[in-house]
């Protein structure tokens, strides 16, 4: 069974396979991605129930802009709707919701809703969901480098003072006491990191499962967590 004391603190999920799932069922893109959003809510609830502290989900990558405008609009509308409903739902007490990624490219209304939700929940500490919107790992590291270079230029730090943690402080995921995912799960059979949290996933256990995201059940999630718990994490040290 699952051991609460061996639960990963921070789980990252690349939710993949929605379109294939929808096509199999002859669903519209809206129904398809709505099912993906519903699955996210289910898995977030399980995380909270089982003692995971942070869940980061890859909701929209910098590369997703190349999709047909109709689909991008559907996704943006859905993100806004889901965040607005979270904002209104006080039963989500204790849950913090924040985003990572370049929000300046998102529709104004979504930027506003996301900021309101982050502001309204920033003090909550029971559980933290981080939604990666227009996020890219290389872009994240690039913006962090620019911030550090700025500090050197302002004379706040010397070049020789630049350490791993100086850079980590500027990464977009600095907002959690568990900034680095312990476990990455990607659904749909794709075995790629797709420019997700490149720096932060340096030592994450990675699990690639065949199920399409909307089909990813409680039992699949429990199995993934059990696999994680059985792995001996070495962080590069000897056995
Ligand atoms: C935007 C993203 C969360 C949707 C993930 O599913 P997908 O649209 O990539 O679905 P496919 O991999 O089946 O095309
Ligand atoms: Mg895909």
PDB file of C-alpha atoms and ligand atoms in Angstrom:
ATOM      1  CA  UNK A   1       0.000   0.000   0.000  1.00  0.00           C
ATOM      2  CA  UNK A   2       0.908   3.670  -0.061  1.00  0.00           C
ATOM      3  CA  UNK A   3       3.029   4.950   2.806  1.00  0.00           C
ATOM      4  CA  UNK A   4       2.167   8.465   3.902  1.00  0.00           C
ATOM      5  CA  UNK A   5       5.702   9.011   5.233  1.00  0.00           C
ATOM      6  CA  UNK A   6       7.203   8.211   1.797  1.00  0.00           C
ATOM      7  CA  UNK A   7       4.820  10.436  -0.132  1.00  0.00           C
ATOM      8  CA  UNK A   8       6.593  12.786  -2.591  1.00  0.00           C
ATOM      9  CA  UNK A   9       6.346  16.392  -1.334  1.00  0.00           C
ATOM     10  CA  UNK A  10       6.107  17.883  -4.842  1.00  0.00           C
ATOM     11  CA  UNK A  11       4.551  16.069  -7.808  1.00  0.00           C
ATOM     12  CA  UNK A  12       4.741  17.492 -11.360  1.00  0.00           C
ATOM     13  CA  UNK A  13       2.392  16.260 -14.080  1.00  0.00           C
ATOM     14  CA  UNK A  14       2.540  16.681 -17.844  1.00  0.00           C
ATOM     15  CA  UNK A  15      -1.149  16.138 -18.627  1.00  0.00           C
ATOM     16  CA  UNK A  16      -0.947  14.714 -22.157  1.00  0.00           C
ATOM     17  CA  UNK A  17      -3.315  12.810 -24.446  1.00  0.00           C
ATOM     18  CA  UNK A  18      -6.495  14.885 -24.254  1.00  0.00           C
ATOM     19  CA  UNK A  19      -7.051  15.193 -28.033  1.00  0.00           C
ATOM     20  CA  UNK A  20      -6.494  11.488 -28.718  1.00  0.00           C
ATOM     21  CA  UNK A  21      -8.923  10.697 -25.910  1.00  0.00           C
ATOM     22  CA  UNK A  22     -11.545  13.091 -27.302  1.00  0.00           C
ATOM     23  CA  UNK A  23     -11.094  11.843 -30.876  1.00  0.00           C
ATOM     24  CA  UNK A  24     -11.653   8.242 -29.712  1.00  0.00           C
ATOM     25  CA  UNK A  25     -15.027   9.356 -28.342  1.00  0.00           C
ATOM     26  CA  UNK A  26     -15.984  11.794 -31.092  1.00  0.00           C
ATOM     27  CA  UNK A  27     -16.069  14.667 -28.589  1.00  0.00           C
ATOM     28  CA  UNK A  28     -15.655  18.377 -29.369  1.00  0.00           C
ATOM     29  CA  UNK A  29     -12.379  20.073 -28.390  1.00  0.00           C
ATOM     30  CA  UNK A  30     -14.243  21.944 -25.668  1.00  0.00           C
ATOM     31  CA  UNK A  31     -15.665  18.746 -24.132  1.00  0.00           C
ATOM     32  CA  UNK A  32     -12.254  17.105 -24.513  1.00  0.00           C
ATOM     33  CA  UNK A  33     -10.241  19.752 -22.672  1.00  0.00           C
ATOM     34  CA  UNK A  34     -13.022  20.167 -20.111  1.00  0.00           C
ATOM     35  CA  UNK A  35     -12.516  16.479 -19.263  1.00  0.00           C
ATOM     36  CA  UNK A  36      -8.804  17.207 -18.863  1.00  0.00           C
ATOM     37  CA  UNK A  37      -9.589  20.020 -16.449  1.00  0.00           C
ATOM     38  CA  UNK A  38     -11.948  17.801 -14.443  1.00  0.00           C
ATOM     39  CA  UNK A  39      -9.207  15.161 -14.171  1.00  0.00           C
ATOM     40  CA  UNK A  40      -6.828  17.815 -12.815  1.00  0.00           C
ATOM     41  CA  UNK A  41      -9.312  18.653 -10.045  1.00  0.00           C
ATOM     42  CA  UNK A  42      -9.650  14.938  -9.181  1.00  0.00           C
ATOM     43  CA  UNK A  43      -5.883  14.352  -8.988  1.00  0.00           C
ATOM     44  CA  UNK A  44      -5.351  17.556  -6.975  1.00  0.00           C
ATOM     45  CA  UNK A  45      -7.929  16.313  -4.454  1.00  0.00           C
ATOM     46  CA  UNK A  46      -6.104  12.972  -4.177  1.00  0.00           C
ATOM     47  CA  UNK A  47      -2.779  14.792  -3.671  1.00  0.00           C
ATOM     48  CA  UNK A  48      -4.277  16.703  -0.788  1.00  0.00           C
ATOM     49  CA  UNK A  49      -5.876  13.572   0.684  1.00  0.00           C
ATOM     50  CA  UNK A  50      -2.667  11.526   0.464  1.00  0.00           C
ATOM     51  CA  UNK A  51      -0.322  14.172   1.810  1.00  0.00           C
ATOM     52  CA  UNK A  52       1.411  15.550  -1.290  1.00  0.00           C
ATOM     53  CA  UNK A  53       2.205  19.223  -0.552  1.00  0.00           C
ATOM     54  CA  UNK A  54       2.683  20.715  -4.033  1.00  0.00           C
ATOM     55  CA  UNK A  55       1.264  19.711  -7.417  1.00  0.00           C
ATOM     56  CA  UNK A  56       2.599  21.448 -10.518  1.00  0.00           C
ATOM     57  CA  UNK A  57       0.768  20.784 -13.793  1.00  0.00           C
ATOM     58  CA  UNK A  58       1.885  21.645 -17.312  1.00  0.00           C
ATOM     59  CA  UNK A  59      -1.313  23.241 -18.615  1.00  0.00           C
ATOM     60  CA  UNK A  60       0.018  25.215 -21.597  1.00  0.00           C
ATOM     61  CA  UNK A  61       3.560  25.339 -22.949  1.00  0.00           C
ATOM     62  CA  UNK A  62       5.288  28.057 -24.956  1.00  0.00           C
ATOM     63  CA  UNK A  63       5.098  25.613 -27.890  1.00  0.00           C
ATOM     64  CA  UNK A  64       1.305  25.187 -27.626  1.00  0.00           C
ATOM     65  CA  UNK A  65       0.728  28.563 -29.348  1.00  0.00           C
ATOM     66  CA  UNK A  66       1.289  26.811 -32.679  1.00  0.00           C
ATOM     67  CA  UNK A  67      -2.055  24.999 -32.274  1.00  0.00           C
ATOM     68  CA  UNK A  68      -5.104  26.179 -34.278  1.00  0.00           C
ATOM     69  CA  UNK A  69      -6.445  29.477 -32.907  1.00  0.00           C
ATOM     70  CA  UNK A  70      -9.803  27.818 -32.169  1.00  0.00           C
ATOM     71  CA  UNK A  71      -8.140  25.329 -29.811  1.00  0.00           C
ATOM     72  CA  UNK A  72      -5.948  27.946 -28.104  1.00  0.00           C
ATOM     73  CA  UNK A  73      -9.059  30.067 -27.490  1.00  0.00           C
ATOM     74  CA  UNK A  74     -10.901  27.066 -26.038  1.00  0.00           C
ATOM     75  CA  UNK A  75      -7.985  26.329 -23.686  1.00  0.00           C
ATOM     76  CA  UNK A  76      -7.607  29.962 -22.582  1.00  0.00           C
ATOM     77  CA  UNK A  77     -11.349  30.215 -21.964  1.00  0.00           C
ATOM     78  CA  UNK A  78     -11.291  26.986 -19.943  1.00  0.00           C
ATOM     79  CA  UNK A  79      -8.330  28.088 -17.800  1.00  0.00           C
ATOM     80  CA  UNK A  80     -10.132  31.343 -17.000  1.00  0.00           C
ATOM     81  CA  UNK A  81     -13.403  29.593 -16.199  1.00  0.00           C
ATOM     82  CA  UNK A  82     -11.720  27.032 -13.908  1.00  0.00           C
ATOM     83  CA  UNK A  83      -9.751  29.695 -12.047  1.00  0.00           C
ATOM     84  CA  UNK A  84     -12.800  31.924 -11.653  1.00  0.00           C
ATOM     85  CA  UNK A  85     -14.791  29.023 -10.200  1.00  0.00           C
ATOM     86  CA  UNK A  86     -11.926  28.311  -7.777  1.00  0.00           C
ATOM     87  CA  UNK A  87     -11.974  31.979  -6.762  1.00  0.00           C
ATOM     88  CA  UNK A  88     -15.651  31.749  -5.940  1.00  0.00           C
ATOM     89  CA  UNK A  89     -15.493  28.404  -4.169  1.00  0.00           C
ATOM     90  CA  UNK A  90     -14.653  28.986  -0.531  1.00  0.00           C
ATOM     91  CA  UNK A  91     -14.644  25.239   0.175  1.00  0.00           C
ATOM     92  CA  UNK A  92     -11.189  25.241  -1.375  1.00  0.00           C
ATOM     93  CA  UNK A  93      -9.987  26.592   1.978  1.00  0.00           C
ATOM     94  CA  UNK A  94      -6.340  26.124   2.686  1.00  0.00           C
ATOM     95  CA  UNK A  95      -5.467  25.606  -0.983  1.00  0.00           C
ATOM     96  CA  UNK A  96      -2.983  27.975  -2.595  1.00  0.00           C
ATOM     97  CA  UNK A  97      -3.093  28.355  -6.373  1.00  0.00           C
ATOM     98  CA  UNK A  98      -0.261  30.059  -8.237  1.00  0.00           C
ATOM     99  CA  UNK A  99       0.989  30.088 -11.822  1.00  0.00           C
ATOM    100  CA  UNK A 100       4.391  29.939 -13.470  1.00  0.00           C
ATOM    101  CA  UNK A 101       5.131  31.052 -17.023  1.00  0.00           C
ATOM    102  CA  UNK A 102       5.009  34.282 -19.032  1.00  0.00           C
ATOM    103  CA  UNK A 103       1.490  35.527 -18.286  1.00  0.00           C
ATOM    104  CA  UNK A 104       1.945  38.693 -20.331  1.00  0.00           C
ATOM    105  CA  UNK A 105       1.064  36.761 -23.492  1.00  0.00           C
ATOM    106  CA  UNK A 106      -2.206  35.398 -22.067  1.00  0.00           C
ATOM    107  CA  UNK A 107      -5.586  37.055 -22.669  1.00  0.00           C
ATOM    108  CA  UNK A 108      -6.067  40.065 -20.357  1.00  0.00           C
ATOM    109  CA  UNK A 109      -9.066  38.468 -18.628  1.00  0.00           C
ATOM    110  CA  UNK A 110      -7.050  35.343 -17.818  1.00  0.00           C
ATOM    111  CA  UNK A 111      -4.116  37.398 -16.524  1.00  0.00           C
ATOM    112  CA  UNK A 112      -6.527  39.245 -14.221  1.00  0.00           C
ATOM    113  CA  UNK A 113      -8.294  36.108 -12.936  1.00  0.00           C
ATOM    114  CA  UNK A 114      -4.976  34.346 -12.333  1.00  0.00           C
ATOM    115  CA  UNK A 115      -3.586  37.332 -10.385  1.00  0.00           C
ATOM    116  CA  UNK A 116      -6.777  37.589  -8.317  1.00  0.00           C
ATOM    117  CA  UNK A 117      -6.648  33.882  -7.489  1.00  0.00           C
ATOM    118  CA  UNK A 118      -2.948  34.014  -6.587  1.00  0.00           C
ATOM    119  CA  UNK A 119      -3.552  37.043  -4.377  1.00  0.00           C
ATOM    120  CA  UNK A 120      -6.637  35.547  -2.712  1.00  0.00           C
ATOM    121  CA  UNK A 121      -4.926  32.227  -1.888  1.00  0.00           C
ATOM    122  CA  UNK A 122      -1.293  33.256  -1.298  1.00  0.00           C
ATOM    123  CA  UNK A 123      -1.583  32.777   2.466  1.00  0.00           C
ATOM    124  CA  UNK A 124      -3.049  29.266   2.252  1.00  0.00           C
ATOM    125  CA  UNK A 125      -0.691  26.531   3.351  1.00  0.00           C
ATOM    126  CA  UNK A 126      -2.594  23.210   3.325  1.00  0.00           C
ATOM    127  CA  UNK A 127      -1.864  22.414  -0.288  1.00  0.00           C
ATOM    128  CA  UNK A 128      -0.353  24.273  -3.274  1.00  0.00           C
ATOM    129  CA  UNK A 129      -1.328  23.828  -6.908  1.00  0.00           C
ATOM    130  CA  UNK A 130       0.963  25.497  -9.432  1.00  0.00           C
ATOM    131  CA  UNK A 131      -0.403  25.862 -12.971  1.00  0.00           C
ATOM    132  CA  UNK A 132       2.235  26.258 -15.680  1.00  0.00           C
ATOM    133  CA  UNK A 133       0.737  28.630 -18.247  1.00  0.00           C
ATOM    134  CA  UNK A 134       2.825  29.664 -21.263  1.00  0.00           C
ATOM    135  CA  UNK A 135       5.718  28.122 -19.368  1.00  0.00           C
ATOM    136  CA  UNK A 136       9.028  26.930 -20.839  1.00  0.00           C
ATOM    137  CA  UNK A 137      11.999  25.553 -18.886  1.00  0.00           C
ATOM    138  CA  UNK A 138      14.577  27.275 -21.096  1.00  0.00           C
ATOM    139  CA  UNK A 139      12.647  30.541 -20.873  1.00  0.00           C
ATOM    140  CA  UNK A 140      12.527  30.156 -17.065  1.00  0.00           C
ATOM    141  CA  UNK A 141      16.307  29.714 -16.817  1.00  0.00           C
ATOM    142  CA  UNK A 142      16.880  32.586 -19.280  1.00  0.00           C
ATOM    143  CA  UNK A 143      14.765  35.043 -17.276  1.00  0.00           C
ATOM    144  CA  UNK A 144      16.563  33.942 -14.082  1.00  0.00           C
ATOM    145  CA  UNK A 145      19.965  34.614 -15.721  1.00  0.00           C
ATOM    146  CA  UNK A 146      18.805  38.071 -16.756  1.00  0.00           C
ATOM    147  CA  UNK A 147      17.754  38.860 -13.177  1.00  0.00           C
ATOM    148  CA  UNK A 148      21.118  37.689 -11.803  1.00  0.00           C
ATOM    149  CA  UNK A 149      22.994  39.676 -14.483  1.00  0.00           C
ATOM    150  CA  UNK A 150      20.957  42.719 -13.459  1.00  0.00           C
ATOM    151  CA  UNK A 151      22.024  42.268  -9.835  1.00  0.00           C
ATOM    152  CA  UNK A 152      25.682  42.092 -10.916  1.00  0.00           C
ATOM    153  CA  UNK A 153      25.217  45.227 -13.042  1.00  0.00           C
ATOM    154  CA  UNK A 154      23.684  47.048 -10.056  1.00  0.00           C
ATOM    155  CA  UNK A 155      26.669  45.959  -7.969  1.00  0.00           C
ATOM    156  CA  UNK A 156      24.388  43.942  -5.634  1.00  0.00           C
ATOM    157  CA  UNK A 157      26.458  40.809  -6.219  1.00  0.00           C
ATOM    158  CA  UNK A 158      29.846  39.964  -7.722  1.00  0.00           C
ATOM    159  CA  UNK A 159      30.174  37.461 -10.564  1.00  0.00           C
ATOM    160  CA  UNK A 160      32.171  35.130  -8.332  1.00  0.00           C
ATOM    161  CA  UNK A 161      29.290  35.175  -5.797  1.00  0.00           C
ATOM    162  CA  UNK A 162      26.924  33.526  -8.317  1.00  0.00           C
ATOM    163  CA  UNK A 163      25.913  30.118  -6.932  1.00  0.00           C
ATOM    164  CA  UNK A 164      23.226  27.561  -7.751  1.00  0.00           C
ATOM    165  CA  UNK A 165      20.956  29.010  -5.093  1.00  0.00           C
ATOM    166  CA  UNK A 166      21.414  32.583  -6.396  1.00  0.00           C
ATOM    167  CA  UNK A 167      20.009  31.347  -9.708  1.00  0.00           C
ATOM    168  CA  UNK A 168      17.330  29.149  -8.080  1.00  0.00           C
ATOM    169  CA  UNK A 169      16.006  32.155  -6.181  1.00  0.00           C
ATOM    170  CA  UNK A 170      15.151  33.783  -9.527  1.00  0.00           C
ATOM    171  CA  UNK A 171      13.440  30.749 -11.088  1.00  0.00           C
ATOM    172  CA  UNK A 172       9.672  31.014 -11.376  1.00  0.00           C
ATOM    173  CA  UNK A 173       9.099  28.088  -8.994  1.00  0.00           C
ATOM    174  CA  UNK A 174      10.834  29.798  -6.117  1.00  0.00           C
ATOM    175  CA  UNK A 175       7.415  30.352  -4.551  1.00  0.00           C
ATOM    176  CA  UNK A 176       7.201  26.964  -2.729  1.00  0.00           C
ATOM    177  CA  UNK A 177       9.158  25.499   0.200  1.00  0.00           C
ATOM    178  CA  UNK A 178       9.367  22.440  -2.057  1.00  0.00           C
ATOM    179  CA  UNK A 179      10.511  24.106  -5.316  1.00  0.00           C
ATOM    180  CA  UNK A 180      11.780  20.934  -6.969  1.00  0.00           C
ATOM    181  CA  UNK A 181       9.426  18.130  -8.021  1.00  0.00           C
ATOM    182  CA  UNK A 182      10.299  14.755  -6.469  1.00  0.00           C
ATOM    183  CA  UNK A 183       8.224  12.913  -9.057  1.00  0.00           C
ATOM    184  CA  UNK A 184       7.299  13.745 -12.656  1.00  0.00           C
ATOM    185  CA  UNK A 185       4.430  11.863 -14.278  1.00  0.00           C
ATOM    186  CA  UNK A 186       3.684  12.161 -17.987  1.00  0.00           C
ATOM    187  CA  UNK A 187       0.652  10.470 -19.513  1.00  0.00           C
ATOM    188  CA  UNK A 188      -0.203   9.292 -23.056  1.00  0.00           C
ATOM    189  CA  UNK A 189       2.915   7.247 -23.754  1.00  0.00           C
ATOM    190  CA  UNK A 190       5.068  10.179 -24.825  1.00  0.00           C
ATOM    191  CA  UNK A 191       8.552   9.919 -23.312  1.00  0.00           C
ATOM    192  CA  UNK A 192       9.776  13.522 -23.398  1.00  0.00           C
ATOM    193  CA  UNK A 193      10.222  16.378 -20.932  1.00  0.00           C
ATOM    194  CA  UNK A 194       9.051  18.926 -23.557  1.00  0.00           C
ATOM    195  CA  UNK A 195      10.856  21.937 -22.094  1.00  0.00           C
ATOM    196  CA  UNK A 196       9.069  21.590 -18.746  1.00  0.00           C
ATOM    197  CA  UNK A 197      10.880  22.522 -15.480  1.00  0.00           C
ATOM    198  CA  UNK A 198      14.378  21.687 -16.763  1.00  0.00           C
ATOM    199  CA  UNK A 199      16.383  23.020 -13.813  1.00  0.00           C
ATOM    200  CA  UNK A 200      13.922  21.909 -11.148  1.00  0.00           C
ATOM    201  CA  UNK A 201      13.551  18.345 -12.477  1.00  0.00           C
ATOM    202  CA  UNK A 202      17.304  17.647 -12.225  1.00  0.00           C
ATOM    203  CA  UNK A 203      16.828  14.829  -9.697  1.00  0.00           C
ATOM    204  CA  UNK A 204      13.135  14.046 -10.091  1.00  0.00           C
ATOM    205  CA  UNK A 205      12.028  10.431 -10.473  1.00  0.00           C
ATOM    206  CA  UNK A 206      10.271  10.228 -13.821  1.00  0.00           C
ATOM    207  CA  UNK A 207       7.303   8.012 -14.641  1.00  0.00           C
ATOM    208  CA  UNK A 208       5.870   7.726 -18.150  1.00  0.00           C
ATOM    209  CA  UNK A 209       2.486   6.007 -18.337  1.00  0.00           C
ATOM    210  CA  UNK A 210       0.482   4.959 -21.403  1.00  0.00           C
ATOM    211  CA  UNK A 211      -2.949   6.072 -20.184  1.00  0.00           C
ATOM    212  CA  UNK A 212      -4.318   9.232 -21.825  1.00  0.00           C
ATOM    213  CA  UNK A 213      -4.718  12.023 -19.278  1.00  0.00           C
ATOM    214  CA  UNK A 214      -8.536  11.956 -19.004  1.00  0.00           C
ATOM    215  CA  UNK A 215      -8.311   8.177 -18.412  1.00  0.00           C
ATOM    216  CA  UNK A 216      -5.750   8.518 -15.598  1.00  0.00           C
ATOM    217  CA  UNK A 217      -7.641   7.059 -12.617  1.00  0.00           C
ATOM    218  CA  UNK A 218      -7.093   7.066  -8.856  1.00  0.00           C
ATOM    219  CA  UNK A 219      -5.664   3.534  -9.162  1.00  0.00           C
ATOM    220  CA  UNK A 220      -3.174   4.690 -11.816  1.00  0.00           C
ATOM    221  CA  UNK A 221      -2.062   7.577  -9.612  1.00  0.00           C
ATOM    222  CA  UNK A 222      -1.722   5.244  -6.592  1.00  0.00           C
ATOM    223  CA  UNK A 223       0.351   2.854  -8.729  1.00  0.00           C
ATOM    224  CA  UNK A 224       2.616   5.726  -9.840  1.00  0.00           C
ATOM    225  CA  UNK A 225       3.129   6.835  -6.246  1.00  0.00           C
ATOM    226  CA  UNK A 226       3.838   3.231  -5.160  1.00  0.00           C
ATOM    227  CA  UNK A 227       6.475   2.946  -7.902  1.00  0.00           C
ATOM    228  CA  UNK A 228       8.020   6.174  -6.626  1.00  0.00           C
ATOM    229  CA  UNK A 229       8.051   4.871  -3.062  1.00  0.00           C
ATOM    230  CA  UNK A 230       9.831   1.706  -4.154  1.00  0.00           C
ATOM    231  CA  UNK A 231      12.634   3.565  -5.918  1.00  0.00           C
ATOM    232  CA  UNK A 232      15.820   4.166  -3.934  1.00  0.00           C
ATOM    233  CA  UNK A 233      16.586   7.832  -4.637  1.00  0.00           C
ATOM    234  CA  UNK A 234      20.368   8.326  -4.817  1.00  0.00           C
ATOM    235  CA  UNK A 235      20.698  11.951  -6.068  1.00  0.00           C
ATOM    236  CA  UNK A 236      23.833  10.834  -7.944  1.00  0.00           C
ATOM    237  CA  UNK A 237      25.488   9.295  -4.843  1.00  0.00           C
ATOM    238  CA  UNK A 238      26.584   5.650  -4.808  1.00  0.00           C
ATOM    239  CA  UNK A 239      24.000   2.979  -3.990  1.00  0.00           C
TER     240      UNK A 239
HETATM  241  C1  LIG B   1      -2.784  21.605 -23.577  1.00  0.00           C
HETATM  242  C2  LIG B   1      -2.506  20.274 -22.954  1.00  0.00           C
HETATM  243  C3  LIG B   1      -2.746  20.261 -21.482  1.00  0.00           C
HETATM  244  C4  LIG B   1      -3.334  19.199 -23.616  1.00  0.00           C
HETATM  245  C5  LIG B   1      -2.683  17.837 -23.507  1.00  0.00           C
HETATM  246  O1  LIG B   1      -3.277  16.938 -24.423  1.00  0.00           O
HETATM  247  P1  LIG B   1      -3.004  17.137 -25.968  1.00  0.00           P
HETATM  248  O2  LIG B   1      -3.870  18.216 -26.472  1.00  0.00           O
HETATM  249  O3  LIG B   1      -1.534  17.308 -26.230  1.00  0.00           O
HETATM  250  O4  LIG B   1      -3.518  15.757 -26.577  1.00  0.00           O
HETATM  251  P2  LIG B   1      -2.749  14.862 -27.651  1.00  0.00           P
HETATM  252  O5  LIG B   1      -1.372  14.607 -27.102  1.00  0.00           O
HETATM  253  O6  LIG B   1      -3.596  13.594 -27.724  1.00  0.00           O
HETATM  254  O7  LIG B   1      -2.714  15.635 -28.930  1.00  0.00           O
HETATM  255 MG1  LIG B   2       0.010  16.086 -26.572  1.00  0.00          MG
END
